[in-house]
Short mmCIF file of C-alpha atoms and ligand atoms in Angstrom, two decimals:
data_model
loop_
_atom_site.label_atom_id
_atom_site.label_comp_id
_atom_site.label_asym_id
_atom_site.label_seq_id
_atom_site.Cartn_x
_atom_site.Cartn_y
_atom_site.Cartn_z
CA MET A 127 102.81 34.53 42.75
CA ALA A 128 103.10 31.05 44.25
CA LYS A 129 106.40 31.95 45.81
CA GLU A 130 105.01 35.15 47.24
CA LYS A 131 102.31 33.34 49.17
CA LYS A 132 104.78 30.97 50.78
CA LEU A 133 105.56 33.15 53.76
CA VAL A 134 101.95 33.15 54.92
CA GLU A 135 101.19 29.57 53.97
CA ALA A 136 104.02 28.46 56.20
CA ILE A 137 102.02 29.52 59.26
CA THR A 138 99.74 26.81 60.63
CA ALA A 139 96.16 28.02 61.15
CA MET A 140 95.40 28.86 64.77
CA GLU A 141 92.27 26.71 64.71
CA ASP A 142 94.18 23.66 63.50
CA ASP A 143 97.00 23.63 66.02
CA PHE A 144 97.49 26.58 68.33
CA ALA A 145 100.87 25.44 69.66
CA GLN A 146 102.23 25.00 66.16
CA TRP A 147 100.75 28.35 65.11
CA TYR A 148 102.64 29.97 67.99
CA THR A 149 105.94 28.36 67.05
CA ASP A 150 105.43 29.30 63.40
CA VAL A 151 104.79 32.95 64.26
CA VAL A 152 107.88 33.12 66.49
CA LYS A 153 109.99 31.71 63.66
CA LYS A 154 108.45 33.46 60.65
CA ALA A 155 108.32 36.85 62.33
CA GLU A 156 111.98 36.23 63.18
CA LEU A 157 111.47 37.01 66.85
CA ALA A 158 113.54 34.18 68.26
CA ASP A 159 115.29 30.99 67.31
CA TYR A 160 116.54 27.91 69.05
CA SER A 161 120.23 27.80 69.98
CA SER A 162 122.75 25.01 70.39
CA VAL A 163 122.28 25.34 74.14
CA ARG A 164 119.40 23.11 75.12
CA GLY A 165 116.40 25.12 76.31
CA CYS A 166 117.96 28.50 75.59
CA MET A 167 116.71 30.80 72.86
CA ILE A 168 118.29 33.41 70.68
CA LEU A 169 116.45 36.71 70.66
CA ARG A 170 116.62 37.93 67.08
CA PRO A 171 116.58 41.65 66.19
CA ASN A 172 112.77 41.76 65.70
CA GLY A 173 112.21 40.16 69.09
CA TYR A 174 114.92 42.04 70.94
CA ALA A 175 113.65 45.38 69.61
CA ILE A 176 110.26 44.68 71.23
CA TRP A 177 112.02 43.88 74.51
CA GLU A 178 114.04 47.09 74.23
CA ASN A 179 110.84 49.11 73.86
CA ILE A 180 109.30 47.36 76.85
CA GLN A 181 112.46 48.14 78.82
CA LYS A 182 112.43 51.78 77.80
CA VAL A 183 108.87 52.38 78.92
CA LEU A 184 109.02 50.38 82.15
CA ASP A 185 112.44 51.70 83.14
CA ALA A 186 111.22 55.30 82.86
CA LYS A 187 108.12 54.45 84.91
CA PHE A 188 110.21 52.78 87.61
CA LYS A 189 112.56 55.74 87.84
CA GLU A 190 109.65 58.18 88.18
CA THR A 191 108.93 56.44 91.48
CA GLY A 192 112.49 56.68 92.76
CA VAL A 193 113.79 53.29 91.62
CA GLU A 194 117.53 53.06 90.80
CA ASN A 195 119.23 50.46 88.62
CA VAL A 196 122.10 48.29 89.83
CA ALA A 197 123.93 45.19 88.59
CA MET A 198 124.43 42.21 90.86
CA PRO A 199 126.68 39.18 90.22
CA MET A 200 125.16 36.31 88.23
CA PHE A 201 126.44 33.72 90.77
CA ILE A 202 125.10 33.01 94.24
CA PRO A 203 127.14 31.01 96.78
CA GLU A 204 125.21 27.95 97.97
CA SER A 205 125.34 29.09 101.61
CA LEU A 206 123.64 32.37 100.69
CA LEU A 207 120.89 30.68 98.71
CA LYS A 208 120.16 28.41 101.67
CA LYS A 209 119.63 31.21 104.18
CA GLU A 210 115.88 31.50 103.64
CA GLU A 211 114.37 28.03 103.90
CA ASP A 212 111.19 28.34 101.83
CA HIS A 213 113.09 30.20 99.15
CA VAL A 214 115.76 27.54 98.60
CA GLU A 215 113.13 24.79 98.66
CA GLY A 216 111.16 26.56 95.95
CA PHE A 217 114.10 27.07 93.62
CA ALA A 218 116.46 24.15 94.31
CA PRO A 219 114.93 21.77 91.74
CA GLU A 220 115.64 24.13 88.84
CA VAL A 221 118.97 25.65 89.80
CA ALA A 222 122.10 25.33 87.64
CA TRP A 223 125.35 24.88 89.58
CA VAL A 224 128.90 25.95 88.85
CA THR A 225 131.25 23.47 90.46
CA HIS A 226 134.59 24.21 88.80
CA GLY A 227 136.74 27.23 88.04
CA GLY A 228 138.99 26.13 85.23
CA ASP A 229 139.93 22.57 86.24
CA LYS A 230 139.84 23.26 90.00
CA GLU A 231 136.85 22.20 92.00
CA LEU A 232 135.33 25.13 93.90
CA GLN A 233 135.28 25.00 97.69
CA GLU A 234 131.67 26.12 97.58
CA ARG A 235 129.27 25.55 94.71
CA LEU A 236 127.84 28.64 93.04
CA CYS A 237 124.38 28.68 91.54
CA VAL A 238 123.58 30.71 88.49
CA ARG A 239 120.94 33.15 89.75
CA PRO A 240 117.37 31.92 89.30
CA THR A 241 116.33 35.21 90.95
CA SER A 242 118.38 37.54 93.14
CA GLU A 243 116.58 38.04 96.48
CA THR A 244 119.45 36.46 98.40
CA LEU A 245 122.11 38.67 96.80
CA PHE A 246 120.10 41.81 97.43
CA CYS A 247 119.42 40.77 101.02
CA ASP A 248 123.08 40.06 101.66
CA PHE A 249 123.97 43.46 100.24
CA TYR A 250 121.19 45.26 102.14
CA SER A 251 122.35 43.70 105.41
CA ARG A 252 125.64 45.51 104.92
CA ILE A 253 124.50 48.89 103.60
CA ILE A 254 121.39 49.49 105.71
CA GLN A 255 122.10 50.69 109.23
CA SER A 256 119.88 53.62 109.98
CA HIS A 257 116.35 54.73 109.10
CA ARG A 258 118.14 57.35 106.98
CA ASP A 259 119.28 54.54 104.66
CA LEU A 260 115.68 53.68 103.82
CA PRO A 261 113.93 53.05 101.59
CA LYS A 262 116.21 51.23 99.17
CA LEU A 263 114.58 50.96 95.77
CA TYR A 264 116.83 48.91 93.49
CA ASN A 265 116.15 47.18 90.20
CA GLN A 266 118.23 45.27 87.69
CA TRP A 267 117.73 44.30 84.04
CA VAL A 268 119.37 40.91 83.62
CA SER A 269 118.84 37.34 82.57
CA VAL A 270 118.24 34.50 85.01
CA VAL A 271 118.51 30.73 84.71
CA ARG A 272 115.95 28.11 85.70
CA TRP A 273 116.68 24.63 84.41
CA GLU A 274 113.41 23.78 82.67
CA LYS A 275 112.57 20.32 81.38
CA THR A 276 110.29 21.41 78.57
CA THR A 277 110.82 24.73 76.89
CA ARG A 278 108.97 27.06 74.49
CA PRO A 279 110.31 30.34 73.12
CA PHE A 280 109.42 33.28 75.40
CA LEU A 281 107.06 31.21 77.56
CA ARG A 282 109.49 28.85 79.22
CA THR A 283 113.22 28.82 78.54
CA SER A 284 116.12 27.87 80.76
CA GLU A 285 117.54 31.35 80.50
CA PHE A 286 115.28 34.36 80.12
CA PHE A 287 115.51 38.13 80.36
CA TRP A 288 113.64 40.18 82.91
CA GLN A 289 113.83 42.96 85.38
CA GLU A 290 113.79 42.28 89.08
CA GLY A 291 113.07 45.08 91.51
CA HIS A 292 114.05 44.65 95.16
CA THR A 293 113.08 47.17 97.78
CA ALA A 294 113.61 47.56 101.53
CA HIS A 295 111.36 49.71 103.69
CA ALA A 296 111.08 50.85 107.29
CA THR A 297 107.50 49.70 107.78
CA ALA A 298 105.15 46.92 106.74
CA GLU A 299 102.71 49.51 105.40
CA GLU A 300 105.31 51.04 103.11
CA ALA A 301 106.30 47.62 101.76
CA GLU A 302 102.67 46.72 101.10
CA ALA A 303 102.08 50.03 99.35
CA ARG A 304 105.11 49.45 97.10
CA THR A 305 103.98 45.89 96.28
CA VAL A 306 100.59 47.17 95.14
CA GLN A 307 102.08 50.18 93.38
CA MET A 308 104.30 47.99 91.19
CA LEU A 309 101.50 45.56 90.40
CA ASN A 310 99.35 48.48 89.27
CA MET A 311 102.23 49.78 87.20
CA TYR A 312 102.51 46.43 85.40
CA ALA A 313 98.75 46.30 84.87
CA ASP A 314 98.62 49.83 83.44
CA PHE A 315 101.60 49.10 81.22
CA CYS A 316 99.95 45.96 79.83
CA GLU A 317 96.68 47.72 79.17
CA GLN A 318 97.98 51.05 77.86
CA TYR A 319 101.01 49.95 75.87
CA LEU A 320 100.50 46.28 75.04
CA ALA A 321 96.69 46.52 74.65
CA ILE A 322 96.38 43.48 76.91
CA PRO A 323 93.64 43.58 79.56
CA VAL A 324 94.58 41.82 82.80
CA VAL A 325 92.99 40.50 85.95
CA LYS A 326 94.66 41.74 89.13
CA GLY A 327 94.67 39.62 92.23
CA GLN A 328 96.51 37.69 94.90
CA LYS A 329 98.08 34.26 94.54
CA THR A 330 97.02 31.48 96.90
CA GLU A 331 99.44 30.10 99.52
CA LYS A 332 100.28 27.26 97.15
CA GLU A 333 101.00 29.47 94.16
CA LYS A 334 102.79 32.36 95.88
CA PHE A 335 106.51 33.05 95.44
CA ALA A 336 108.88 30.93 97.51
CA GLY A 337 109.60 32.87 100.69
CA ALA A 338 107.00 35.59 100.12
CA HIS A 339 104.43 36.74 102.62
CA SER A 340 102.03 37.49 99.75
CA THR A 341 102.25 37.52 95.95
CA TYR A 342 100.15 39.71 93.70
CA THR A 343 99.78 38.91 90.03
CA ILE A 344 98.35 40.10 86.77
CA GLU A 345 96.84 37.36 84.64
CA ALA A 346 96.10 37.67 80.94
CA LEU A 347 93.99 35.43 78.73
CA MET A 348 95.39 34.06 75.48
CA HIS A 349 93.48 33.37 72.23
CA ASP A 350 93.24 29.67 73.05
CA GLY A 351 91.60 30.19 76.43
CA LYS A 352 94.73 29.56 78.49
CA ALA A 353 96.01 32.03 81.08
CA LEU A 354 99.43 33.60 81.23
CA GLN A 355 100.87 35.05 84.42
CA SER A 356 102.20 38.34 83.09
CA GLY A 357 103.86 40.08 86.03
CA THR A 358 104.16 39.52 89.76
CA SER A 359 104.84 41.64 92.81
CA HIS A 360 105.76 40.09 96.16
CA ASN A 361 105.58 41.35 99.70
CA PHE A 362 108.17 39.56 101.85
CA GLY A 363 107.22 41.14 105.13
CA ASP A 364 110.29 40.84 107.37
CA GLY A 365 110.91 37.14 106.60
CA PHE A 366 114.02 37.66 104.49
CA ALA A 367 115.19 40.45 106.80
CA LYS A 368 115.19 38.03 109.73
CA ALA A 369 117.00 35.32 107.74
CA PHE A 370 119.63 37.80 106.55
CA ASP A 371 119.67 40.03 109.61
CA ILE A 372 118.78 43.27 107.84
CA GLN A 373 118.20 45.71 110.69
CA TYR A 374 118.20 49.46 111.08
CA THR A 375 118.00 51.81 114.01
CA ASP A 376 114.76 53.77 114.00
CA LYS A 377 114.27 57.37 115.15
CA ASP A 378 114.05 56.22 118.78
CA ASN A 379 117.37 54.43 118.38
CA LYS A 380 115.71 51.00 118.48
CA LEU A 381 116.72 48.13 116.20
CA GLN A 382 114.06 47.16 113.67
CA TYR A 383 113.86 44.68 110.80
CA VAL A 384 113.22 46.09 107.33
CA HIS A 385 110.23 45.05 105.22
CA GLN A 386 110.93 44.01 101.67
CA THR A 387 109.35 43.56 98.25
CA SER A 388 110.37 42.21 94.88
CA TRP A 389 108.64 42.46 91.52
CA GLY A 390 109.35 41.31 88.00
CA MET A 391 108.26 41.23 84.41
CA SER A 392 110.03 39.07 81.84
CA THR A 393 110.32 38.35 78.13
CA ARG A 394 107.33 36.00 78.71
CA ILE A 395 105.23 39.07 78.09
CA ILE A 396 106.27 38.91 74.42
CA GLY A 397 104.60 35.49 74.34
CA ALA A 398 101.46 37.21 75.61
CA ILE A 399 101.61 39.84 72.87
CA ILE A 400 101.82 37.06 70.27
CA MET A 401 98.99 34.98 71.73
CA VAL A 402 96.61 37.85 72.50
CA HIS A 403 96.90 39.78 69.24
CA GLY A 404 98.31 37.46 66.57
CA ASP A 405 96.25 36.02 63.72
CA ASP A 406 96.65 33.44 60.96
CA SER A 407 98.91 35.78 58.98
CA GLY A 408 101.31 36.21 61.88
CA LEU A 409 102.12 38.74 64.54
CA VAL A 410 100.08 41.90 65.19
CA LEU A 411 101.97 44.44 67.28
CA PRO A 412 100.28 47.18 69.28
CA PRO A 413 101.50 50.48 67.72
CA LYS A 414 102.79 51.82 71.03
CA ILE A 415 105.31 49.01 71.46
CA ALA A 416 106.11 48.20 67.82
CA PRO A 417 109.77 48.77 66.84
CA ILE A 418 108.54 49.86 63.39
CA GLN A 419 105.10 51.49 63.27
CA THR A 420 104.77 51.84 59.54
CA MET A 421 106.54 50.28 56.57
CA ILE A 422 106.45 52.30 53.38
CA VAL A 423 106.15 49.99 50.38
CA PRO A 424 106.84 51.64 47.02
CA ILE A 425 104.78 50.21 44.13
CA MET A 426 106.54 49.99 40.74
CA GLN A 427 109.55 51.42 42.45
CA LYS A 428 111.64 51.39 39.27
CA LYS A 429 109.47 54.10 37.76
CA ALA A 430 111.02 57.51 37.96
CA GLY A 431 110.18 59.43 41.11
CA VAL A 432 108.60 56.59 43.12
CA LEU A 433 111.52 55.83 45.44
CA GLU A 434 112.19 59.53 45.83
CA LYS A 435 108.58 60.08 46.90
CA ALA A 436 108.75 57.16 49.32
CA GLU A 437 111.87 58.66 50.86
CA GLU A 438 110.23 62.08 51.03
CA ILE A 439 107.30 60.58 52.96
CA ARG A 440 109.66 58.70 55.26
CA SER A 441 111.61 61.79 56.20
CA LYS A 442 108.36 63.71 56.76
CA LEU A 443 107.07 61.01 59.14
CA ALA A 444 110.37 60.16 60.81
CA GLY A 445 110.10 62.97 63.35
CA SER A 446 106.89 61.57 64.84
CA TYR A 447 106.86 57.86 64.04
CA LYS A 448 109.10 54.82 63.72
CA VAL A 449 109.09 54.40 59.98
CA LYS A 450 111.05 52.53 57.32
CA VAL A 451 111.00 52.19 53.55
CA ASP A 452 111.21 48.69 52.10
CA ASP A 453 113.17 49.49 48.93
CA SER A 454 114.52 45.95 48.52
CA ASP A 455 114.07 44.31 45.09
CA LYS A 456 111.36 41.94 46.38
CA SER A 457 107.90 42.24 44.81
CA PRO A 458 105.30 44.40 46.59
CA GLY A 459 103.23 41.28 47.35
CA TRP A 460 106.18 39.70 49.11
CA LYS A 461 106.82 42.91 51.05
CA PHE A 462 103.17 43.03 52.14
CA SER A 463 103.42 39.46 53.44
CA GLU A 464 106.60 40.23 55.34
CA GLN A 465 105.09 43.32 56.94
CA GLU A 466 102.05 41.28 57.95
CA VAL A 467 104.00 38.32 59.36
CA ARG A 468 106.17 40.68 61.38
CA GLY A 469 103.12 42.45 62.76
CA ILE A 470 104.15 45.95 61.72
CA PRO A 471 100.97 47.92 62.60
CA THR A 472 100.59 49.77 59.28
CA ARG A 473 102.04 49.99 55.81
CA ILE A 474 101.91 52.87 53.41
CA GLU A 475 101.57 51.98 49.74
CA ILE A 476 102.78 54.60 47.29
CA GLY A 477 102.91 54.13 43.50
CA PRO A 478 102.91 56.28 40.35
CA LYS A 479 99.11 56.59 40.30
CA ASP A 480 99.07 57.70 43.92
CA ILE A 481 101.79 60.24 43.27
CA GLU A 482 99.71 61.66 40.41
CA LYS A 483 96.81 62.14 42.80
CA ASN A 484 99.03 63.39 45.64
CA GLN A 485 97.87 60.53 47.85
CA ALA A 486 98.98 57.31 49.53
CA VAL A 487 97.20 54.27 50.96
CA ILE A 488 97.55 53.40 54.65
CA VAL A 489 96.73 49.74 55.37
CA ARG A 490 96.04 48.61 58.92
CA ARG A 491 97.59 45.29 59.92
CA ASP A 492 94.79 44.23 62.30
CA THR A 493 91.72 44.90 60.12
CA ARG A 494 93.46 45.26 56.73
CA GLU A 495 91.37 48.37 56.22
CA LYS A 496 92.73 50.59 53.45
CA ILE A 497 92.65 54.31 54.08
CA ILE A 498 93.41 56.71 51.24
CA VAL A 499 95.02 59.86 52.52
CA SER A 500 96.27 63.05 50.93
CA LEU A 501 100.02 63.42 51.16
CA ASP A 502 99.47 66.86 52.67
CA GLU A 503 97.74 65.26 55.66
CA ILE A 504 99.62 61.99 55.94
CA GLU A 505 101.39 62.88 59.18
CA THR A 506 98.24 63.57 61.19
CA LYS A 507 96.25 60.79 59.47
CA LEU A 508 98.85 58.16 60.30
CA GLY A 509 98.77 59.26 63.92
CA GLU A 510 94.99 58.88 63.99
CA VAL A 511 95.16 55.43 62.40
CA LEU A 512 97.78 54.20 64.88
CA GLU A 513 95.86 55.57 67.83
CA GLN A 514 92.63 54.00 66.62
CA MET A 515 94.36 50.68 66.05
CA GLN A 516 95.87 50.71 69.53
CA SER A 517 92.49 51.29 71.15
CA ASP A 518 90.66 48.81 68.88
CA MET A 519 93.20 46.12 69.76
CA PHE A 520 92.60 46.69 73.46
CA GLU A 521 88.82 46.64 73.03
CA ARG A 522 88.98 43.40 71.04
CA ALA A 523 91.18 41.74 73.65
CA LYS A 524 88.91 43.01 76.41
CA LYS A 525 85.85 41.62 74.68
CA HIS A 526 87.61 38.27 74.31
CA LEU A 527 88.50 38.30 78.01
CA GLU A 528 84.93 39.13 79.02
CA GLU A 529 83.41 36.53 76.73
CA HIS A 530 85.83 33.92 78.01
CA THR A 531 85.37 34.53 81.70
CA VAL A 532 82.71 32.11 82.86
CA GLU A 533 81.18 31.19 86.19
CA ALA A 534 80.92 27.73 87.72
CA ARG A 535 78.58 27.05 90.62
CA THR A 536 78.73 23.27 90.52
CA TRP A 537 81.61 20.83 90.15
CA ASP A 538 80.14 19.49 86.90
CA GLU A 539 79.96 22.99 85.43
CA PHE A 540 83.53 23.59 86.55
CA LYS A 541 84.89 20.44 84.92
CA GLU A 542 83.03 21.11 81.69
CA HIS A 543 84.40 24.68 81.38
CA ILE A 544 87.96 23.57 82.10
CA GLU A 545 87.74 20.65 79.70
CA LYS A 546 86.50 22.89 76.90
CA GLN A 547 89.19 25.43 77.80
CA ASP A 548 86.57 28.18 77.94
CA GLY A 549 88.97 30.65 79.54
CA PHE A 550 88.94 31.93 83.11
CA VAL A 551 86.53 30.01 85.30
CA LYS A 552 85.28 31.97 88.28
CA ALA A 553 84.33 29.81 91.24
CA MET A 554 84.11 29.89 95.02
CA TRP A 555 86.82 28.12 97.00
CA CYS A 556 87.24 26.98 100.61
CA GLY A 557 90.78 28.36 100.93
CA GLU A 558 92.41 25.00 101.65
CA THR A 559 95.55 23.94 99.82
CA GLU A 560 94.54 20.27 99.80
CA CYS A 561 91.35 21.12 97.95
CA GLU A 562 93.28 23.30 95.50
CA GLU A 563 95.68 20.42 94.82
CA ALA A 564 92.79 18.02 94.28
CA ILE A 565 91.24 20.40 91.75
CA LYS A 566 94.52 20.55 89.86
CA GLU A 567 94.93 16.78 90.02
CA GLU A 568 91.45 16.16 88.61
CA THR A 569 91.28 18.89 85.96
CA THR A 570 94.84 20.30 85.45
CA ALA A 571 93.32 23.71 86.25
CA THR A 572 95.26 25.93 88.64
CA THR A 573 94.20 28.89 90.72
CA ARG A 574 95.28 31.93 88.73
CA CYS A 575 94.41 34.46 91.41
CA MET A 576 91.98 35.63 94.03
CA PRO A 577 90.89 38.81 92.26
CA PHE A 578 90.98 42.10 94.17
CA GLU A 579 87.42 42.60 92.97
CA GLN A 580 85.71 39.83 94.88
CA GLU A 581 82.21 38.53 94.07
CA HIS A 582 79.94 36.10 95.84
CA LEU A 583 78.68 33.28 93.61
CA SER A 584 77.67 30.83 96.31
CA ASP A 585 78.21 29.93 99.96
CA VAL A 586 80.17 26.75 99.33
CA CYS A 587 83.43 25.65 97.68
CA VAL A 588 82.85 24.50 94.11
CA HIS A 589 84.87 21.33 94.73
CA CYS A 590 84.52 20.15 98.31
CA GLY A 591 81.33 21.85 99.47
CA LYS A 592 82.90 23.36 102.58
CA PRO A 593 82.11 27.01 103.38
CA ALA A 594 83.52 29.27 100.66
CA LYS A 595 86.18 31.81 101.59
CA LYS A 596 87.20 33.40 98.31
CA LEU A 597 86.21 33.84 94.72
CA VAL A 598 89.03 32.48 92.58
CA TYR A 599 89.90 32.68 88.89
CA PHE A 600 90.83 29.18 87.76
CA GLY A 601 92.25 28.21 84.39
CA LYS A 602 94.71 26.20 82.43
CA ALA A 603 97.92 28.12 82.22
CA TYR A 604 101.16 28.47 80.35
ZN1 ZN B 825 87.30 23.21 98.77
#
């Protein structure tokens, strides 16, 4: 028995050390591991399968709106990167350079893409000539490299996986509509599939994407009261188009600049799943995104008929659910622990006594509730349990978000909330970057977003006392 408990004991309690708890879950659930390349992680099968499911759902949603997938080179010539001033300034400090091909020094350095705006712009400048060529709605699923000093699996690694959508439109209105459309798509995806409630809003000038006209974001709140930027959508206006000379002739035969957007969601979101839903026993996966939705665990599997029954149940469920039988020679207790650490939403226990009664036991990962079901009804019952679990997980996360969104009307209140890491702190702000920087300097809190749903808490900025322009969500962030 002592050995069986080891898997769970190896996870540090969340209350004791949240950062260590996170690392333990990543390792014990076998989601990712460190590699020999500094700052780069290995996505293990359990982690990659989650990413594959995220890809599947998002990719289908993108395509429903006319988006097409492409593949761009992973290198960007230095001259191309430098074409848009703000953009290169924003990314230069974390770019990795290729200087040699074999033993020959390259005439021009190549950077390993930190993001691909410049490549898309260069391409668009060549393939867009007429209004008939618009819109262009391209996306790619790739990895990018940003040379990070400190790294944590999923949250911050030098190389990470993501999708980056890049669109070009005839008008500013169309580009704005696409920017908002994609942000809403990310928000709906988080809420409906990942059971993660988000706050939608706009980034401040200081926090917006390098080179963007405006950046919209969805922000999620983790268990420990820190925020995680979970997806962003940028409107570039015609800034990149002017830098890259992307023009088209309109219907009146006049030359016009295109208006562009880009939008991305990355493997960071797996970090959010861990930190929103996980508990002291490990990962808890929302059923809709879980690579395995139920693990069948045979009890006393050596007894005649048990494994056969487990297999019979599996094949009955396999048409509707992602299901597996754990028929390894580990003890049931060990199998339970493994299923819990890995966050598999449900397990089905089936032993000789159950078979006698024509029943099985469904156990929910989140509440550990045991539900005895007749084998005749197991298919519909499992569906109900998974659906209930999905919605309960969202409601719990939503309650946590609501309870950890606080208001600050005075600077003292503000500092106290941030120090205690109470969650999102709503406060009024003057709109000035200097003031925003001072707030960060004094408290380490950053502006997470100016929510689309604005409120009026007071007439003055919480920090400097000047007239307030916007309500802002502040917080400590990953
Ligand atoms: Zn201020």
